[in-house]
Amino acid sequence: MTDNAAWRTARPAVSVLVPFFRDDPSGLIEALSDEAQALAGSVELILLDDGSGDDALAERVTGLVQVSRLPTRFIRLKKNEGRSRGRNRLTTSARGGSFLFLDSDMLPDDRRFLQTWADLVARQDPAVAFGGFSLLQAPQDRAFAVHRAMSQKSECIPYQERALQPEKYVYTSNLLVRRDVFEAEAFDSEFSGWGWEDVEWAMRVARRFRVVHLDNPATHLGLESADKLAGKYEQSVANFARIVDRHPDFVSQYPSYRAARLLKSAPGVRRWRSLFKKAALDERVPVAARAFSLRLYRAALYAEAV
């Protein structure tokens, strides 16, 4: 565990919590540090290397932590604990009354990103708030075109629209949670692999607390190729089954659930599934059609869970 010089004397209201596993959070650390002077110790940053096993990466992060103008702590684990346990662990070092969960592959879209969050906490102290995310600064590589198309359609949503289904559009990429709310409802450490643990958490929380949406986005830099995205969907089936079992009232409203139900009753769904994946990975197919095929592939996978 490494603390920088500003850590000891700070009295933060907001704790920014960033887990990472083999991703380099250097750009995010530098961007957040740029706001330090205006924040005057009201926001701290805590980073968790969740067992990356990369000494060079850890050394680079340690160097940035030591020169950061934000009060910053860096925790390095020897073994990977997973997304939910890692985030839960981060909160045990946090001193603020609110936690801002940020993914390591995010980058603020505005120079007053942290100030906007600090002002919201000082003014309203919301139970839960999501700032949204964009692709404004994301790479334009052709290899990521399918992911970009899918994300723009289903995730980069204006805050007014997100507010209509507040629990659906909650991701730990840019999420503020008040301390007492998190103590009442932590992330479920039984989730494994990729996907749905943040949405399941939001479903639980939305039954007890108000979820606020605002326009304070950060860019998701970590776009994936279509084949890697398909692999993540394959990992997420068990997690989707878990939320179907726990929150059928919420999940039944989602297009992914309705599509999975339709495909479940279709003859030869396994054969269709392989065809959907093949089309999604075929670079000769137009991007919009590949994105639609990948959504169908995900629904065909989820047919096993509904």
mmCIF file of C-alpha atoms in Angstrom:
data_model
loop_
_atom_site.group_PDB
_atom_site.id
_atom_site.type_symbol
_atom_site.label_atom_id
_atom_site.label_comp_id
_atom_site.label_asym_id
_atom_site.label_seq_id
_atom_site.Cartn_x
_atom_site.Cartn_y
_atom_site.Cartn_z
ATOM 1 C CA MET A 1 0.000 0.000 0.000
ATOM 2 C CA THR A 2 1.379 3.399 -1.042
ATOM 3 C CA ASP A 3 0.065 6.793 0.123
ATOM 4 C CA ASN A 4 1.252 10.081 -1.350
ATOM 5 C CA ALA A 5 2.157 13.227 0.588
ATOM 6 C CA ALA A 6 -1.328 14.742 0.305
ATOM 7 C CA TRP A 7 -3.098 11.681 1.719
ATOM 8 C CA ARG A 8 -2.498 12.100 5.457
ATOM 9 C CA THR A 9 -3.911 15.596 5.942
ATOM 10 C CA ALA A 10 -6.872 15.419 3.523
ATOM 11 C CA ARG A 11 -10.467 15.424 4.774
ATOM 12 C CA PRO A 12 -12.342 14.261 1.671
ATOM 13 C CA ALA A 13 -16.081 14.330 1.053
ATOM 14 C CA VAL A 14 -15.771 12.110 -2.031
ATOM 15 C CA SER A 15 -13.579 9.022 -2.497
ATOM 16 C CA VAL A 16 -12.844 8.080 -6.118
ATOM 17 C CA LEU A 17 -12.385 4.294 -6.315
ATOM 18 C CA VAL A 18 -10.598 2.771 -9.312
ATOM 19 C CA PRO A 19 -9.893 -0.973 -9.592
ATOM 20 C CA PHE A 20 -7.782 -2.288 -12.447
ATOM 21 C CA PHE A 21 -6.493 -5.608 -13.717
ATOM 22 C CA ARG A 22 -3.685 -5.405 -16.272
ATOM 23 C CA ASP A 23 -5.098 -2.129 -17.619
ATOM 24 C CA ASP A 24 -2.989 1.010 -17.295
ATOM 25 C CA PRO A 25 -4.854 3.765 -15.408
ATOM 26 C CA SER A 26 -2.087 6.347 -15.970
ATOM 27 C CA GLY A 27 -4.158 8.643 -18.199
ATOM 28 C CA LEU A 28 -7.025 8.669 -15.724
ATOM 29 C CA ILE A 29 -4.721 9.405 -12.769
ATOM 30 C CA GLU A 30 -3.186 12.375 -14.585
ATOM 31 C CA ALA A 31 -6.552 13.771 -15.699
ATOM 32 C CA LEU A 32 -8.017 13.589 -12.204
ATOM 33 C CA SER A 33 -4.881 15.109 -10.670
ATOM 34 C CA ASP A 34 -5.319 18.174 -12.884
ATOM 35 C CA GLU A 35 -8.393 19.119 -10.827
ATOM 36 C CA ALA A 36 -6.662 18.881 -7.451
ATOM 37 C CA GLN A 37 -6.004 22.568 -6.840
ATOM 38 C CA ALA A 38 -9.674 23.569 -7.203
ATOM 39 C CA LEU A 39 -10.811 20.672 -4.985
ATOM 40 C CA ALA A 40 -8.527 21.561 -2.046
ATOM 41 C CA GLY A 41 -8.491 18.059 -0.554
ATOM 42 C CA SER A 42 -12.253 17.468 -0.782
ATOM 43 C CA VAL A 43 -11.760 14.512 -3.159
ATOM 44 C CA GLU A 44 -9.361 11.589 -2.707
ATOM 45 C CA LEU A 45 -8.325 8.862 -5.145
ATOM 46 C CA ILE A 46 -7.845 5.174 -4.248
ATOM 47 C CA LEU A 47 -6.503 2.691 -6.805
ATOM 48 C CA LEU A 48 -6.516 -1.093 -6.572
ATOM 49 C CA ASP A 49 -4.305 -3.362 -8.672
ATOM 50 C CA ASP A 50 -6.391 -6.539 -8.491
ATOM 51 C CA GLY A 51 -3.553 -9.041 -8.840
ATOM 52 C CA SER A 52 -2.214 -7.963 -12.254
ATOM 53 C CA GLY A 53 1.208 -9.391 -11.427
ATOM 54 C CA ASP A 54 2.840 -6.720 -13.585
ATOM 55 C CA ASP A 55 5.762 -5.112 -11.735
ATOM 56 C CA ALA A 56 6.410 -2.545 -14.445
ATOM 57 C CA LEU A 57 2.775 -1.395 -14.388
ATOM 58 C CA ALA A 58 2.782 -1.211 -10.587
ATOM 59 C CA GLU A 59 5.983 0.842 -10.622
ATOM 60 C CA ARG A 60 4.519 3.253 -13.174
ATOM 61 C CA VAL A 61 1.321 3.700 -11.134
ATOM 62 C CA THR A 62 3.315 4.175 -7.917
ATOM 63 C CA GLY A 63 5.339 6.942 -9.554
ATOM 64 C CA LEU A 64 2.181 8.757 -10.686
ATOM 65 C CA VAL A 65 0.597 8.348 -7.243
ATOM 66 C CA GLN A 66 3.573 9.930 -5.556
ATOM 67 C CA VAL A 67 3.461 13.060 -7.733
ATOM 68 C CA SER A 68 -0.336 13.324 -7.908
ATOM 69 C CA ARG A 69 -1.767 16.486 -6.401
ATOM 70 C CA LEU A 70 -4.889 14.613 -5.306
ATOM 71 C CA PRO A 71 -4.710 12.741 -1.977
ATOM 72 C CA THR A 72 -4.033 9.260 -3.351
ATOM 73 C CA ARG A 73 -3.613 5.709 -2.077
ATOM 74 C CA PHE A 74 -2.483 2.740 -4.195
ATOM 75 C CA ILE A 75 -3.263 -0.820 -3.061
ATOM 76 C CA ARG A 76 -1.642 -3.749 -4.839
ATOM 77 C CA LEU A 77 -2.979 -7.288 -4.373
ATOM 78 C CA LYS A 78 -0.958 -10.422 -4.989
ATOM 79 C CA LYS A 79 -3.993 -12.422 -6.162
ATOM 80 C CA ASN A 80 -6.990 -11.451 -8.233
ATOM 81 C CA GLU A 81 -10.180 -11.072 -6.174
ATOM 82 C CA GLY A 82 -12.615 -10.233 -8.968
ATOM 83 C CA ARG A 83 -14.662 -7.189 -9.868
ATOM 84 C CA SER A 84 -17.152 -7.209 -6.990
ATOM 85 C CA ARG A 85 -14.733 -8.112 -4.196
ATOM 86 C CA GLY A 86 -12.209 -5.606 -5.498
ATOM 87 C CA ARG A 87 -14.691 -2.756 -5.407
ATOM 88 C CA ASN A 88 -15.905 -3.785 -1.964
ATOM 89 C CA ARG A 89 -12.293 -3.792 -0.757
ATOM 90 C CA LEU A 90 -11.704 -0.289 -2.116
ATOM 91 C CA THR A 91 -14.453 1.105 0.090
ATOM 92 C CA THR A 92 -12.638 -0.059 3.240
ATOM 93 C CA SER A 93 -9.897 2.509 2.581
ATOM 94 C CA ALA A 94 -12.297 5.291 1.606
ATOM 95 C CA ARG A 95 -12.762 8.213 3.993
ATOM 96 C CA GLY A 96 -15.367 10.210 2.072
ATOM 97 C CA GLY A 97 -19.086 10.210 2.705
ATOM 98 C CA SER A 98 -19.666 9.294 -0.944
ATOM 99 C CA PHE A 99 -17.871 6.833 -3.219
ATOM 100 C CA LEU A 100 -17.303 7.558 -6.915
ATOM 101 C CA PHE A 101 -16.636 4.289 -8.750
ATOM 102 C CA LEU A 102 -14.661 4.797 -11.953
ATOM 103 C CA ASP A 103 -13.346 2.150 -14.316
ATOM 104 C CA SER A 104 -9.661 2.409 -15.136
ATOM 105 C CA ASP A 105 -10.331 2.731 -18.877
ATOM 106 C CA MET A 106 -12.420 5.890 -18.439
ATOM 107 C CA LEU A 107 -11.364 9.478 -19.111
ATOM 108 C CA PRO A 108 -13.383 12.543 -18.000
ATOM 109 C CA ASP A 109 -14.977 14.539 -20.800
ATOM 110 C CA ASP A 110 -14.881 17.824 -18.863
ATOM 111 C CA ARG A 111 -12.141 19.557 -16.912
ATOM 112 C CA ARG A 112 -14.588 20.099 -14.043
ATOM 113 C CA PHE A 113 -15.579 16.426 -13.872
ATOM 114 C CA LEU A 114 -14.663 15.886 -10.207
ATOM 115 C CA GLN A 115 -15.820 19.389 -9.276
ATOM 116 C CA THR A 116 -19.278 18.602 -10.691
ATOM 117 C CA TRP A 117 -19.462 15.470 -8.544
ATOM 118 C CA ALA A 118 -18.223 17.319 -5.434
ATOM 119 C CA ASP A 119 -20.748 20.119 -6.003
ATOM 120 C CA LEU A 120 -23.577 17.582 -6.353
ATOM 121 C CA VAL A 121 -22.609 15.905 -3.074
ATOM 122 C CA ALA A 122 -22.392 19.251 -1.265
ATOM 123 C CA ARG A 123 -25.712 20.431 -2.685
ATOM 124 C CA GLN A 124 -27.896 17.293 -2.706
ATOM 125 C CA ASP A 125 -25.936 14.399 -1.166
ATOM 126 C CA PRO A 126 -27.776 11.868 -3.391
ATOM 127 C CA ALA A 127 -28.056 8.212 -2.449
ATOM 128 C CA VAL A 128 -26.971 7.051 -5.914
ATOM 129 C CA ALA A 129 -26.110 9.002 -9.058
ATOM 130 C CA PHE A 130 -24.826 7.993 -12.481
ATOM 131 C CA GLY A 131 -23.012 10.522 -14.666
ATOM 132 C CA GLY A 132 -23.181 8.657 -17.962
ATOM 133 C CA PHE A 133 -20.464 7.781 -20.416
ATOM 134 C CA SER A 134 -19.538 8.615 -23.962
ATOM 135 C CA LEU A 135 -17.208 7.645 -26.787
ATOM 136 C CA LEU A 136 -16.027 11.214 -27.342
ATOM 137 C CA GLN A 137 -12.328 10.400 -26.846
ATOM 138 C CA ALA A 138 -12.469 6.693 -27.740
ATOM 139 C CA PRO A 139 -10.289 5.249 -30.522
ATOM 140 C CA GLN A 140 -11.737 5.242 -34.025
ATOM 141 C CA ASP A 141 -9.995 2.026 -35.123
ATOM 142 C CA ARG A 142 -11.941 -0.136 -37.578
ATOM 143 C CA ALA A 143 -11.394 -3.118 -35.273
ATOM 144 C CA PHE A 144 -13.670 -1.504 -32.663
ATOM 145 C CA ALA A 145 -16.438 -0.392 -35.038
ATOM 146 C CA VAL A 146 -18.963 -3.015 -33.897
ATOM 147 C CA HIS A 147 -18.483 -2.271 -30.202
ATOM 148 C CA ARG A 148 -18.718 1.464 -30.930
ATOM 149 C CA ALA A 149 -22.010 0.990 -32.798
ATOM 150 C CA MET A 150 -23.493 -1.148 -30.020
ATOM 151 C CA SER A 151 -22.363 1.177 -27.238
ATOM 152 C CA GLN A 152 -23.696 4.293 -28.961
ATOM 153 C CA LYS A 153 -27.105 2.676 -29.330
ATOM 154 C CA SER A 154 -27.548 1.108 -25.888
ATOM 155 C CA GLU A 155 -25.198 2.814 -23.419
ATOM 156 C CA CYS A 156 -24.367 6.380 -24.490
ATOM 157 C CA ILE A 157 -27.837 7.564 -23.524
ATOM 158 C CA PRO A 158 -28.872 11.153 -22.611
ATOM 159 C CA TYR A 159 -29.519 11.536 -18.891
ATOM 160 C CA GLN A 160 -33.211 12.384 -19.405
ATOM 161 C CA GLU A 161 -33.742 9.045 -21.136
ATOM 162 C CA ARG A 162 -31.674 7.123 -18.565
ATOM 163 C CA ALA A 163 -33.858 8.543 -15.812
ATOM 164 C CA LEU A 164 -36.916 6.749 -17.257
ATOM 165 C CA GLN A 165 -35.394 3.374 -16.295
ATOM 166 C CA PRO A 166 -32.971 4.476 -13.593
ATOM 167 C CA GLU A 167 -31.810 1.021 -12.491
ATOM 168 C CA LYS A 168 -31.069 -0.158 -16.031
ATOM 169 C CA TYR A 169 -28.515 2.504 -16.924
ATOM 170 C CA VAL A 170 -26.201 2.151 -13.935
ATOM 171 C CA TYR A 171 -22.628 1.049 -14.512
ATOM 172 C CA THR A 172 -19.611 1.220 -12.233
ATOM 173 C CA SER A 173 -17.825 3.147 -14.958
ATOM 174 C CA ASN A 174 -18.996 6.491 -13.482
ATOM 175 C CA LEU A 175 -21.157 5.841 -10.423
ATOM 176 C CA LEU A 176 -21.582 7.833 -7.194
ATOM 177 C CA VAL A 177 -22.848 5.984 -4.099
ATOM 178 C CA ARG A 178 -23.395 7.452 -0.640
ATOM 179 C CA ARG A 179 -21.567 5.553 2.097
ATOM 180 C CA ASP A 180 -24.668 4.495 4.052
ATOM 181 C CA VAL A 181 -26.289 3.180 0.869
ATOM 182 C CA PHE A 182 -23.251 1.055 0.074
ATOM 183 C CA GLU A 183 -23.131 -0.250 3.624
ATOM 184 C CA ALA A 184 -26.758 -1.320 3.204
ATOM 185 C CA GLU A 185 -26.233 -2.815 -0.285
ATOM 186 C CA ALA A 186 -22.694 -3.864 -1.304
ATOM 187 C CA PHE A 187 -21.780 -5.564 -4.582
ATOM 188 C CA ASP A 188 -22.547 -9.282 -4.636
ATOM 189 C CA SER A 189 -19.191 -11.065 -4.484
ATOM 190 C CA GLU A 190 -20.787 -14.265 -5.825
ATOM 191 C CA PHE A 191 -20.830 -12.783 -9.319
ATOM 192 C CA SER A 192 -17.902 -14.082 -11.353
ATOM 193 C CA GLY A 193 -16.574 -13.487 -14.824
ATOM 194 C CA TRP A 194 -17.903 -10.496 -16.740
ATOM 195 C CA GLY A 195 -21.125 -8.541 -16.682
ATOM 196 C CA TRP A 196 -24.316 -7.683 -14.856
ATOM 197 C CA GLU A 197 -22.989 -7.322 -11.289
ATOM 198 C CA ASP A 198 -23.423 -3.533 -11.381
ATOM 199 C CA VAL A 199 -26.913 -3.758 -12.906
ATOM 200 C CA GLU A 200 -27.974 -6.353 -10.327
ATOM 201 C CA TRP A 201 -26.680 -4.074 -7.577
ATOM 202 C CA ALA A 202 -28.675 -1.171 -9.037
ATOM 203 C CA MET A 203 -31.837 -3.274 -9.102
ATOM 204 C CA ARG A 204 -31.474 -3.980 -5.377
ATOM 205 C CA VAL A 205 -30.682 -0.374 -4.557
ATOM 206 C CA ALA A 206 -33.504 1.077 -6.684
ATOM 207 C CA ARG A 207 -36.035 -0.770 -4.527
ATOM 208 C CA ARG A 208 -34.879 1.219 -1.478
ATOM 209 C CA PHE A 209 -33.248 4.433 -2.697
ATOM 210 C CA ARG A 210 -33.653 7.029 -5.420
ATOM 211 C CA VAL A 211 -31.214 6.716 -8.345
ATOM 212 C CA VAL A 212 -30.345 10.087 -9.915
ATOM 213 C CA HIS A 213 -29.024 10.571 -13.458
ATOM 214 C CA LEU A 214 -27.017 13.602 -14.549
ATOM 215 C CA ASP A 215 -24.960 14.858 -17.463
ATOM 216 C CA ASN A 216 -21.350 14.436 -16.284
ATOM 217 C CA PRO A 217 -19.965 11.808 -18.657
ATOM 218 C CA ALA A 218 -16.586 10.178 -19.044
ATOM 219 C CA THR A 219 -15.332 8.439 -22.170
ATOM 220 C CA HIS A 220 -15.043 4.667 -22.260
ATOM 221 C CA LEU A 221 -11.657 4.162 -23.890
ATOM 222 C CA GLY A 222 -11.647 0.373 -23.645
ATOM 223 C CA LEU A 223 -13.537 -0.626 -26.761
ATOM 224 C CA GLU A 224 -13.144 -4.272 -27.766
ATOM 225 C CA SER A 225 -12.999 -6.137 -31.043
ATOM 226 C CA ALA A 226 -16.131 -8.105 -31.949
ATOM 227 C CA ASP A 227 -14.553 -11.455 -31.098
ATOM 228 C CA LYS A 228 -13.470 -10.290 -27.626
ATOM 229 C CA LEU A 229 -16.898 -8.831 -26.999
ATOM 230 C CA ALA A 230 -18.492 -12.131 -28.009
ATOM 231 C CA GLY A 231 -16.193 -13.871 -25.538
ATOM 232 C CA LYS A 232 -17.342 -11.580 -22.749
ATOM 233 C CA TYR A 233 -20.978 -12.317 -23.568
ATOM 234 C CA GLU A 234 -20.167 -16.023 -23.304
ATOM 235 C CA GLN A 235 -18.759 -15.405 -19.811
ATOM 236 C CA SER A 236 -21.850 -13.468 -18.715
ATOM 237 C CA VAL A 237 -24.561 -16.130 -19.119
ATOM 238 C CA ALA A 238 -24.439 -17.337 -15.502
ATOM 239 C CA ASN A 239 -24.551 -13.757 -14.232
ATOM 240 C CA PHE A 240 -27.569 -13.006 -16.416
ATOM 241 C CA ALA A 241 -29.289 -16.116 -15.068
ATOM 242 C CA ARG A 242 -28.645 -14.831 -11.547
ATOM 243 C CA ILE A 243 -30.440 -11.538 -12.114
ATOM 244 C CA VAL A 244 -33.310 -13.254 -13.979
ATOM 245 C CA ASP A 245 -33.821 -15.377 -10.884
ATOM 246 C CA ARG A 246 -33.570 -12.471 -8.453
ATOM 247 C CA HIS A 247 -35.225 -9.601 -10.324
ATOM 248 C CA PRO A 248 -37.681 -10.949 -12.917
ATOM 249 C CA ASP A 249 -39.847 -7.814 -12.668
ATOM 250 C CA PHE A 250 -37.005 -5.571 -13.827
ATOM 251 C CA VAL A 251 -35.344 -7.936 -16.307
ATOM 252 C CA SER A 252 -38.563 -8.838 -18.108
ATOM 253 C CA GLN A 253 -38.700 -5.237 -19.400
ATOM 254 C CA TYR A 254 -35.308 -5.469 -21.126
ATOM 255 C CA PRO A 255 -35.064 -6.131 -24.876
ATOM 256 C CA SER A 256 -32.244 -8.658 -24.264
ATOM 257 C CA TYR A 257 -34.578 -10.712 -22.076
ATOM 258 C CA ARG A 258 -37.492 -10.556 -24.508
ATOM 259 C CA ALA A 259 -35.243 -11.556 -27.407
ATOM 260 C CA ALA A 260 -33.837 -14.445 -25.379
ATOM 261 C CA ARG A 261 -37.359 -15.680 -24.607
ATOM 262 C CA LEU A 262 -38.275 -15.623 -28.293
ATOM 263 C CA LEU A 263 -35.118 -17.453 -29.322
ATOM 264 C CA LYS A 264 -35.564 -20.046 -26.581
ATOM 265 C CA SER A 265 -38.680 -21.332 -28.313
ATOM 266 C CA ALA A 266 -37.137 -21.218 -31.793
ATOM 267 C CA PRO A 267 -36.135 -24.595 -33.276
ATOM 268 C CA GLY A 268 -32.409 -25.099 -33.773
ATOM 269 C CA VAL A 269 -31.379 -22.179 -31.575
ATOM 270 C CA ARG A 270 -27.841 -23.525 -31.181
ATOM 271 C CA ARG A 271 -27.361 -23.573 -34.931
ATOM 272 C CA TRP A 272 -28.737 -20.042 -35.212
ATOM 273 C CA ARG A 273 -26.378 -18.956 -32.464
ATOM 274 C CA SER A 274 -23.309 -20.033 -34.426
ATOM 275 C CA LEU A 275 -24.617 -18.251 -37.527
ATOM 276 C CA PHE A 276 -25.204 -15.019 -35.576
ATOM 277 C CA LYS A 277 -21.650 -15.131 -34.244
ATOM 278 C CA LYS A 278 -20.195 -15.874 -37.666
ATOM 279 C CA ALA A 279 -21.986 -12.852 -39.173
ATOM 280 C CA ALA A 280 -20.900 -10.613 -36.295
ATOM 281 C CA LEU A 281 -17.234 -11.489 -36.826
ATOM 282 C CA ASP A 282 -17.294 -11.229 -40.635
ATOM 283 C CA GLU A 283 -15.644 -7.916 -41.591
ATOM 284 C CA ARG A 284 -17.243 -8.073 -45.051
ATOM 285 C CA VAL A 285 -20.666 -7.532 -43.441
ATOM 286 C CA PRO A 286 -21.751 -3.879 -42.844
ATOM 287 C CA VAL A 287 -21.055 -2.676 -39.293
ATOM 288 C CA ALA A 288 -24.726 -2.115 -38.432
ATOM 289 C CA ALA A 289 -25.595 -5.668 -39.488
ATOM 290 C CA ARG A 290 -22.632 -7.073 -37.535
ATOM 291 C CA ALA A 291 -23.753 -5.197 -34.426
ATOM 292 C CA PHE A 292 -27.301 -6.521 -34.818
ATOM 293 C CA SER A 293 -25.962 -10.051 -35.288
ATOM 294 C CA LEU A 294 -23.883 -9.749 -32.116
ATOM 295 C CA ARG A 295 -26.957 -8.665 -30.180
ATOM 296 C CA LEU A 296 -28.792 -11.707 -31.518
ATOM 297 C CA TYR A 297 -25.842 -13.896 -30.542
ATOM 298 C CA ARG A 298 -26.006 -12.518 -26.994
ATOM 299 C CA ALA A 299 -29.756 -13.167 -26.879
ATOM 300 C CA ALA A 300 -29.229 -16.721 -28.137
ATOM 301 C CA LEU A 301 -26.705 -17.294 -25.352
ATOM 302 C CA TYR A 302 -29.107 -15.871 -22.794
ATOM 303 C CA ALA A 303 -31.853 -18.167 -24.053
ATOM 304 C CA GLU A 304 -30.254 -20.788 -21.825
ATOM 305 C CA ALA A 305 -30.897 -18.585 -18.776
ATOM 306 C CA VAL A 306 -34.564 -17.671 -19.261
#
